[in-house]
Each structure stands twice: as C-alpha cells, then as structure tokens.
Amino acid sequence: MTGPGADTGPIRVRRGPRRSRVLLGVVVVAVVAVVLVPDRLGLDGVLPVVGFVLVRAPATIVVVVLALLALAVRARWWPTVVPVLLVAAVSVATLLPRVLPDGPGPDPGPDLVVMTLNVDRGSADVTALSRLLHLRRPDVVVLPEAGEPFRARLAPLVADLGYRSWSSTPAAQADAEGTTILAGPSLGPVRADVVRDVRFPWLQISGGALGPTRLVGVHVASPVPTLLEAWPAELGSLQRWCGPGVGPAAVVGDLNGTADIAAWRRGTAGCTDAGDAAGKGLLATWPTATPRWLGAQLDHVLVGGGVGVDGFDVVEVPGTDHRGVLATIHTVA
C-alpha cells in the first residue's frame, strides 16, 4: 500500500525526437535537394549531380509519391516529409512553364519547318531517315553527329527533294565530330559557314529566304569528365544568337542540356524554346531506350529576335539513341 509521499519509482519523461532521427531527417532533405534542385545550390555543373538534373521531372514524381507514402505509414515522420515536399514544390514550379502552352507569339513571317536529329555517330538508319524526310518535307534539317561520311550516304536518297547539304567536318573526320545541315529548295541561295570555336564544329546558314534570320545547327559538348569545362562555355556561347540586339535567329540541334541547368538558362536567355512554347517541354528526346516521359529533352529548336514558333513534334528514327524534333518557325519578313 502506498500513501502520500511514497516513492513510486522514476518518472518517465517523453523525449523529443532523438538526435539520430533529426540527423537522418536533415540528410534525407539534403539528398532530395541535391537531386531535385541542384541548380539552386550551384551543383548542377558537378558530376554526377548533372545526371539528376536531366531527369528532374520523373525524379520529382518519385520523391512526392515516396514522401506521401511515408507520411501515410508513419505520421510522426512529418518533420522530414514536410521539408521534402517543399523542395519538391520548388522543383514543380520550375517544371510547370514547360507543360503550359504559350499564347500567340510575334506576328508570323514566312513559315519554315525545321527538324533536328542526333544520328548517334552516324549510326542512324539512313534509309528510315530518308523516308521520314520524304514524309514530313522539312525545309531545314540539322543532323548532329553526322559528318561528311553520313552526309554522303544520305544525300543521294533525298536528291529528288532538292536539298542542298553541308557538313562541318571533312570526310577524314569521324561522324561523331560533325554536324550536317540540309536546306530545302524553298530557302533559295543560302550560305553555310562553319563555327569553329567549339569542340564539335557547328554550321550556320543565312541568306536566301531566311532573310535577316541566322540559323545555326549546334552540337554542344556533353557534360562528361573530359568535356566538363567546354560544356558550360559552349552553352554560354549561344548568346551570339539569343542575346540582346543580335537580330533574328534560330538555334537548332543537340544542346545537351535543359532549362534545369543554370548555364543553359544563361546561354539561351532571350530565346524561346519551341518545346516549351507548345507545352511539350518535358517530352524526352534522350534516351530512346526509355519512354518519352522518362528522360531529358536534349534536342531543341530555339528562336529569338522576333522569330516566332508554332508547332512541335517528337519523331523517331531507328539506330540512334536520340529522338528527333520537328518544329514550325516563322522567320522575320
């Protein structure tokens, strides 16, 4: 029997979260931030983090689903789940503009259908590509990783379409180092110039029906260890076509980047992405081994200086790990 003042044993005090649990929560939130918003942390140019940036959309979906499942299983995990969902919300805010179509652009001038396809070191099925060109009849075709050898194989198959074609590299160089442009007869007497101050030479066409518009076919260096310094520098050089006061221009090709990357945003500032304008900016063009909703849109058609854009489609050709892009642009009259 116990009475007042009797010793009833130690009183158990309910403690807050253990230090290890708090530390684990901090680590989880930090990892999620590195995966979903590394550009906000200045880590989007660091390997292997850049790989996460290129799959931000599917990664965001996975994180949100896992966070909500965790909250449903154990409500006491909310101190970790809530910050994770806030980070995911920041990621969603950056993705939304790419799935919401833009309103009407500048007053349209002459229409041009533009296509780009990275042919994966010249390995794309050239016969299938020629069939696609006969079907869609683009006015301009930009083929990254297509040097003179690939151009020479393709040209006879589309000769009846009246294309003129150029490669940025000679026959002795591998296809992987070149970019080829095909210009349809509707463009008239255009001029082609090689842009040499990049890792893989680009091609610019001008004149003819393009009027004051310059169209450059590009293959930006990829974010791999040997090219990690060239990659942001080449993205920055896109200001020659997108920057203020440079005049009407179109940038077409494999940019090896998305709007999730700070260097990409700086280099393309002033240009409109055809995919984003159509609300299809999250359709993946790479790799073809995954569905279109899982991957990155590395291949782009960008316009600036009053050039408008209308229409965007993703196409496939066997033999390459990239999907192609088709867009209609309105050059400046």
CSV table of C-alpha atoms in Angstrom, one decimal:
chain,number,residue,atom,x,y,z
A,1,MET,CA,0.0,0.0,0.0
A,2,THR,CA,1.3,3.4,-0.9
A,3,GLY,CA,0.5,6.7,0.7
A,4,PRO,CA,1.2,10.4,0.1
A,5,GLY,CA,4.9,11.0,-0.5
A,6,ALA,CA,5.6,7.3,-1.2
A,7,ASP,CA,8.4,6.6,-3.7
A,8,THR,CA,6.6,5.4,-6.9
A,9,GLY,CA,9.8,4.9,-9.0
A,10,PRO,CA,11.4,7.1,-11.6
A,11,ILE,CA,9.1,9.3,-13.6
A,12,ARG,CA,9.4,8.7,-17.4
A,13,VAL,CA,9.6,11.9,-19.4
A,14,ARG,CA,8.6,11.8,-23.0
A,15,ARG,CA,11.6,13.0,-25.0
A,16,GLY,CA,11.6,14.8,-28.4
A,17,PRO,CA,13.0,13.2,-31.5
A,18,ARG,CA,16.3,11.5,-30.9
A,19,ARG,CA,19.3,13.2,-32.2
A,20,SER,CA,19.9,10.4,-34.7
A,21,ARG,CA,16.4,10.8,-36.1
A,22,VAL,CA,16.9,14.5,-36.6
A,23,LEU,CA,20.2,13.9,-38.3
A,24,LEU,CA,18.7,11.4,-40.6
A,25,GLY,CA,15.9,13.8,-41.5
A,26,VAL,CA,18.4,16.5,-42.3
A,27,VAL,CA,20.4,14.1,-44.5
A,28,VAL,CA,17.2,13.0,-46.4
A,29,VAL,CA,16.2,16.6,-47.1
A,30,ALA,CA,19.7,17.5,-48.2
A,31,VAL,CA,19.8,14.5,-50.6
A,32,VAL,CA,16.4,15.4,-52.0
A,33,ALA,CA,17.6,19.0,-52.6
A,34,VAL,CA,20.7,17.8,-54.4
A,35,VAL,CA,18.7,15.5,-56.6
A,36,LEU,CA,15.7,17.9,-57.4
A,37,VAL,CA,17.1,21.4,-57.3
A,38,PRO,CA,21.0,21.2,-57.6
A,39,ASP,CA,20.9,24.4,-59.8
A,40,ARG,CA,19.7,26.3,-56.8
A,41,LEU,CA,22.7,25.0,-54.8
A,42,GLY,CA,25.2,25.7,-57.5
A,43,LEU,CA,25.8,22.0,-58.0
A,44,ASP,CA,24.2,21.5,-61.5
A,45,GLY,CA,27.6,21.5,-63.2
A,46,VAL,CA,29.1,18.9,-61.0
A,47,LEU,CA,29.3,15.2,-61.8
A,48,PRO,CA,27.4,13.0,-61.1
A,49,VAL,CA,24.8,15.6,-60.0
A,50,VAL,CA,24.2,16.8,-63.5
A,51,GLY,CA,22.7,13.4,-64.3
A,52,PHE,CA,19.9,14.0,-61.7
A,53,VAL,CA,19.2,17.4,-63.3
A,54,LEU,CA,18.4,15.8,-66.6
A,55,VAL,CA,15.7,13.7,-65.1
A,56,ARG,CA,14.2,16.3,-62.8
A,57,ALA,CA,10.6,15.6,-63.8
A,58,PRO,CA,10.4,11.9,-63.1
A,59,ALA,CA,12.6,12.3,-60.1
A,60,THR,CA,10.2,14.8,-58.7
A,61,ILE,CA,7.2,12.5,-59.2
A,62,VAL,CA,9.1,9.7,-57.4
A,63,VAL,CA,10.0,11.9,-54.5
A,64,VAL,CA,6.5,13.2,-54.0
A,65,VAL,CA,5.0,9.7,-54.1
A,66,LEU,CA,7.5,8.3,-51.6
A,67,ALA,CA,7.0,11.3,-49.3
A,68,LEU,CA,3.3,10.9,-49.2
A,69,LEU,CA,3.6,7.1,-48.7
A,70,ALA,CA,6.0,7.7,-45.8
A,71,LEU,CA,3.5,10.2,-44.2
A,72,ALA,CA,0.7,7.7,-44.6
A,73,VAL,CA,2.7,4.9,-43.0
A,74,ARG,CA,4.1,7.0,-40.1
A,75,ALA,CA,2.5,10.4,-39.4
A,76,ARG,CA,5.3,11.2,-36.9
A,77,TRP,CA,7.7,11.5,-39.9
A,78,TRP,CA,6.1,14.8,-40.8
A,79,PRO,CA,9.1,16.9,-39.7
A,80,THR,CA,11.1,15.3,-42.5
A,81,VAL,CA,8.3,14.8,-45.0
A,82,VAL,CA,7.2,18.5,-45.0
A,83,PRO,CA,10.6,19.9,-46.0
A,84,VAL,CA,10.9,17.2,-48.6
A,85,LEU,CA,7.6,18.2,-50.1
A,86,LEU,CA,8.6,21.9,-50.0
A,87,VAL,CA,11.7,21.1,-52.0
A,88,ALA,CA,9.6,19.1,-54.5
A,89,ALA,CA,7.3,22.1,-54.8
A,90,VAL,CA,10.2,24.3,-55.9
A,91,SER,CA,11.0,21.7,-58.5
A,92,VAL,CA,7.4,21.6,-59.7
A,93,ALA,CA,7.4,25.4,-60.0
A,94,THR,CA,10.4,25.2,-62.4
A,95,LEU,CA,8.7,22.4,-64.5
A,96,LEU,CA,5.3,23.9,-64.9
A,97,PRO,CA,6.2,26.5,-67.6
A,98,ARG,CA,7.3,23.7,-69.9
A,99,VAL,CA,3.9,22.0,-69.9
A,100,LEU,CA,1.8,25.1,-70.2
A,101,PRO,CA,1.5,26.3,-73.8
A,102,ASP,CA,2.4,29.9,-74.5
A,103,GLY,CA,0.0,32.4,-76.1
A,104,PRO,CA,0.4,33.8,-79.6
A,105,GLY,CA,4.0,34.8,-80.4
A,106,PRO,CA,5.2,37.5,-82.7
A,107,ASP,CA,3.4,38.3,-85.9
A,108,PRO,CA,4.3,35.4,-88.2
A,109,GLY,CA,6.5,35.8,-91.2
A,110,PRO,CA,7.3,33.1,-93.7
A,111,ASP,CA,6.8,29.6,-92.3
A,112,LEU,CA,9.8,27.1,-92.1
A,113,VAL,CA,9.6,23.5,-90.9
A,114,VAL,CA,12.8,22.7,-89.1
A,115,MET,CA,13.9,19.3,-88.0
A,116,THR,CA,16.9,18.1,-85.9
A,117,LEU,CA,18.1,14.6,-85.1
A,118,ASN,CA,21.3,13.5,-83.4
A,119,VAL,CA,22.3,10.5,-85.6
A,120,ASP,CA,24.5,8.9,-82.9
A,121,ARG,CA,27.9,8.9,-84.5
A,122,GLY,CA,26.4,8.3,-87.9
A,123,SER,CA,24.6,5.1,-86.9
A,124,ALA,CA,21.0,6.2,-87.6
A,125,ASP,CA,19.2,4.2,-90.2
A,126,VAL,CA,19.8,6.4,-93.2
A,127,THR,CA,17.0,4.7,-95.3
A,128,ALA,CA,14.5,5.3,-92.5
A,129,LEU,CA,15.6,8.9,-92.1
A,130,SER,CA,15.2,9.5,-95.9
A,131,ARG,CA,11.6,8.1,-95.7
A,132,LEU,CA,10.9,10.5,-92.8
A,133,LEU,CA,12.2,13.4,-94.8
A,134,HIS,CA,10.1,12.4,-97.8
A,135,LEU,CA,7.0,12.2,-95.5
A,136,ARG,CA,7.5,15.4,-93.5
A,137,ARG,CA,9.4,17.5,-96.1
A,138,PRO,CA,11.2,19.9,-93.6
A,139,ASP,CA,12.8,23.0,-95.0
A,140,VAL,CA,15.8,22.7,-92.8
A,141,VAL,CA,17.3,19.5,-91.3
A,142,VAL,CA,20.1,19.7,-88.7
A,143,LEU,CA,21.9,16.4,-88.0
A,144,PRO,CA,24.4,16.5,-85.1
A,145,GLU,CA,27.0,13.6,-85.1
A,146,ALA,CA,26.7,13.5,-88.9
A,147,GLY,CA,29.9,14.3,-90.6
A,148,GLU,CA,30.8,14.2,-94.3
A,149,PRO,CA,30.6,10.3,-94.4
A,150,PHE,CA,26.9,10.3,-93.2
A,151,ARG,CA,26.0,13.3,-95.4
A,152,ALA,CA,27.4,11.5,-98.5
A,153,ARG,CA,25.2,8.4,-97.7
A,154,LEU,CA,22.1,10.4,-97.1
A,155,ALA,CA,22.3,13.0,-100.0
A,156,PRO,CA,21.5,10.5,-102.9
A,157,LEU,CA,18.5,9.2,-101.0
A,158,VAL,CA,16.9,12.7,-100.8
A,159,ALA,CA,18.2,14.2,-104.1
A,160,ASP,CA,14.7,14.2,-105.5
A,161,LEU,CA,13.7,16.6,-102.7
A,162,GLY,CA,16.1,19.2,-103.9
A,163,TYR,CA,18.1,19.6,-100.7
A,164,ARG,CA,21.5,21.3,-100.6
A,165,SER,CA,23.7,19.9,-97.9
A,166,TRP,CA,26.9,20.8,-96.0
A,167,SER,CA,28.9,19.1,-93.2
A,168,SER,CA,31.0,21.0,-90.7
A,169,THR,CA,33.8,18.4,-90.9
A,170,PRO,CA,35.8,16.8,-93.8
A,171,ALA,CA,35.5,13.2,-94.9
A,172,ALA,CA,38.6,12.2,-92.9
A,173,GLN,CA,36.9,13.0,-89.6
A,174,ALA,CA,34.5,10.7,-87.7
A,175,ASP,CA,30.8,11.4,-88.0
A,176,ALA,CA,30.7,12.0,-84.2
A,177,GLU,CA,32.6,15.2,-84.6
A,178,GLY,CA,30.5,16.8,-87.3
A,179,THR,CA,27.1,18.4,-87.9
A,180,THR,CA,25.3,18.3,-91.2
A,181,ILE,CA,22.6,20.7,-92.5
A,182,LEU,CA,20.2,20.1,-95.3
A,183,ALA,CA,18.4,23.1,-96.8
A,184,GLY,CA,15.4,22.7,-99.0
A,185,PRO,CA,14.8,24.4,-102.3
A,186,SER,CA,12.3,26.8,-100.7
A,187,LEU,CA,15.2,28.5,-98.9
A,188,GLY,CA,16.9,29.6,-102.2
A,189,PRO,CA,20.6,30.6,-102.3
A,190,VAL,CA,21.6,30.3,-98.6
A,191,ARG,CA,25.2,30.4,-97.4
A,192,ALA,CA,26.8,28.0,-95.0
A,193,ASP,CA,29.5,28.9,-92.6
A,194,VAL,CA,31.4,26.7,-90.1
A,195,VAL,CA,31.5,27.8,-86.4
A,196,ARG,CA,34.9,26.5,-85.3
A,197,ASP,CA,35.5,27.8,-81.8
A,198,VAL,CA,33.6,24.9,-80.2
A,199,ARG,CA,34.6,21.3,-79.5
A,200,PHE,CA,32.5,19.8,-82.4
A,201,PRO,CA,32.2,22.4,-85.2
A,202,TRP,CA,28.7,23.8,-85.8
A,203,LEU,CA,27.2,25.1,-89.0
A,204,GLN,CA,25.3,28.4,-89.6
A,205,ILE,CA,23.2,29.1,-92.7
A,206,SER,CA,22.0,32.6,-93.7
A,207,GLY,CA,20.6,34.5,-96.7
A,208,GLY,CA,18.1,33.4,-99.3
A,209,ALA,CA,14.6,33.0,-98.0
A,210,LEU,CA,15.9,33.2,-94.4
A,211,GLY,CA,16.2,37.0,-94.9
A,212,PRO,CA,17.9,38.5,-91.9
A,213,THR,CA,17.5,35.3,-89.8
A,214,ARG,CA,20.6,33.3,-89.0
A,215,LEU,CA,20.0,29.6,-88.3
A,216,VAL,CA,22.8,27.7,-86.6
A,217,GLY,CA,23.0,23.9,-86.3
A,218,VAL,CA,24.7,23.0,-83.0
A,219,HIS,CA,26.0,20.1,-81.0
A,220,VAL,CA,27.0,21.3,-77.6
A,221,ALA,CA,29.7,19.4,-75.8
A,222,SER,CA,28.2,16.9,-73.4
A,223,PRO,CA,28.7,17.0,-69.6
A,224,VAL,CA,31.2,14.2,-69.3
A,225,PRO,CA,34.5,14.4,-67.4
A,226,THR,CA,36.7,15.2,-70.4
A,227,LEU,CA,34.3,18.0,-71.7
A,228,LEU,CA,33.0,19.4,-68.4
A,229,GLU,CA,34.8,22.7,-68.9
A,230,ALA,CA,33.7,23.1,-72.5
A,231,TRP,CA,30.1,22.3,-71.7
A,232,PRO,CA,29.1,25.5,-69.9
A,233,ALA,CA,31.3,27.6,-72.1
A,234,GLU,CA,29.5,26.4,-75.2
A,235,LEU,CA,26.1,26.9,-73.6
A,236,GLY,CA,27.2,30.4,-72.8
A,237,SER,CA,28.2,31.0,-76.4
A,238,LEU,CA,24.6,30.6,-77.5
A,239,GLN,CA,24.2,34.3,-76.5
A,240,ARG,CA,25.6,35.0,-80.0
A,241,TRP,CA,22.2,34.0,-81.3
A,242,CYS,CA,20.0,34.6,-78.3
A,243,GLY,CA,21.5,37.7,-76.7
A,244,PRO,CA,20.1,41.2,-76.8
A,245,GLY,CA,20.5,43.0,-80.1
A,246,VAL,CA,21.8,40.1,-82.1
A,247,GLY,CA,18.9,40.0,-84.5
A,248,PRO,CA,16.5,37.3,-85.6
A,249,ALA,CA,18.0,33.8,-85.1
A,250,ALA,CA,17.2,30.1,-84.6
A,251,VAL,CA,19.3,27.6,-82.7
A,252,VAL,CA,18.7,24.0,-83.7
A,253,GLY,CA,20.3,20.8,-82.6
A,254,ASP,CA,21.6,18.8,-79.6
A,255,LEU,CA,22.2,21.3,-76.8
A,256,ASN,CA,23.0,18.6,-74.3
A,257,GLY,CA,21.0,20.5,-71.7
A,258,THR,CA,17.6,21.6,-70.3
A,259,ALA,CA,16.2,24.6,-68.6
A,260,ASP,CA,17.0,22.9,-65.3
A,261,ILE,CA,20.7,23.9,-65.8
A,262,ALA,CA,21.8,27.4,-64.8
A,263,ALA,CA,24.4,27.6,-67.6
A,264,TRP,CA,21.7,26.6,-70.1
A,265,ARG,CA,19.3,29.3,-68.9
A,266,ARG,CA,22.0,32.0,-69.1
A,267,GLY,CA,23.1,30.9,-72.6
A,268,THR,CA,19.6,30.7,-74.0
A,269,ALA,CA,18.2,33.8,-72.3
A,270,GLY,CA,16.3,35.8,-74.9
A,271,CYS,CA,15.3,32.7,-76.9
A,272,THR,CA,12.0,30.8,-76.9
A,273,ASP,CA,12.1,27.0,-76.8
A,274,ALA,CA,9.7,25.5,-79.3
A,275,GLY,CA,9.0,22.6,-77.0
A,276,ASP,CA,8.2,24.8,-74.0
A,277,ALA,CA,6.1,27.1,-76.1
A,278,ALA,CA,4.0,24.1,-77.2
A,279,GLY,CA,3.6,22.8,-73.7
A,280,LYS,CA,5.7,19.8,-74.6
A,281,GLY,CA,9.0,20.8,-73.0
A,282,LEU,CA,9.2,17.6,-70.9
A,283,LEU,CA,8.9,15.1,-73.8
A,284,ALA,CA,12.3,13.3,-73.7
A,285,THR,CA,14.4,13.1,-76.8
A,286,TRP,CA,17.1,11.1,-75.0
A,287,PRO,CA,17.5,8.2,-74.5
A,288,THR,CA,15.2,6.3,-76.8
A,289,ALA,CA,15.5,3.2,-74.5
A,290,THR,CA,13.1,4.9,-72.1
A,291,PRO,CA,9.6,6.1,-72.6
A,292,ARG,CA,9.1,9.7,-73.6
A,293,TRP,CA,8.1,10.7,-70.1
A,294,LEU,CA,11.3,9.4,-68.6
A,295,GLY,CA,14.5,11.1,-69.8
A,296,ALA,CA,15.6,14.5,-71.0
A,297,GLN,CA,14.8,16.8,-73.8
A,298,LEU,CA,18.3,17.5,-75.0
A,299,ASP,CA,17.4,18.3,-78.6
A,300,HIS,CA,15.9,21.7,-79.2
A,301,VAL,CA,14.6,24.4,-81.6
A,302,LEU,CA,15.2,27.8,-80.1
A,303,VAL,CA,14.1,31.1,-81.7
A,304,GLY,CA,14.9,34.7,-80.9
A,305,GLY,CA,15.0,38.3,-82.2
A,306,GLY,CA,11.3,38.3,-83.4
A,307,VAL,CA,11.3,34.8,-84.9
A,308,GLY,CA,8.1,33.1,-84.0
A,309,VAL,CA,7.4,29.4,-83.3
A,310,ASP,CA,4.3,27.3,-83.9
A,311,GLY,CA,4.0,23.6,-83.6
A,312,PHE,CA,6.3,21.0,-82.1
A,313,ASP,CA,6.6,17.2,-82.5
A,314,VAL,CA,9.0,14.5,-81.5
A,315,VAL,CA,9.9,11.8,-84.1
A,316,GLU,CA,11.9,8.6,-84.0
A,317,VAL,CA,14.4,7.0,-86.4
A,318,PRO,CA,15.9,3.6,-85.8
A,319,GLY,CA,19.6,3.3,-85.0
A,320,THR,CA,20.1,6.3,-82.8
A,321,ASP,CA,19.7,6.9,-79.1
A,322,HIS,CA,18.1,10.3,-79.7
A,323,ARG,CA,14.6,11.2,-80.8
A,324,GLY,CA,14.2,13.9,-83.3
A,325,VAL,CA,12.4,17.2,-83.1
A,326,LEU,CA,10.2,18.9,-85.7
A,327,ALA,CA,9.0,22.5,-85.3
A,328,THR,CA,7.5,25.2,-87.4
A,329,ILE,CA,9.1,28.6,-87.1
A,330,HIS,CA,8.1,32.0,-88.5
A,331,THR,CA,11.1,33.9,-89.8
A,332,VAL,CA,11.2,37.7,-89.9
A,333,ALA,CA,9.7,39.0,-93.1
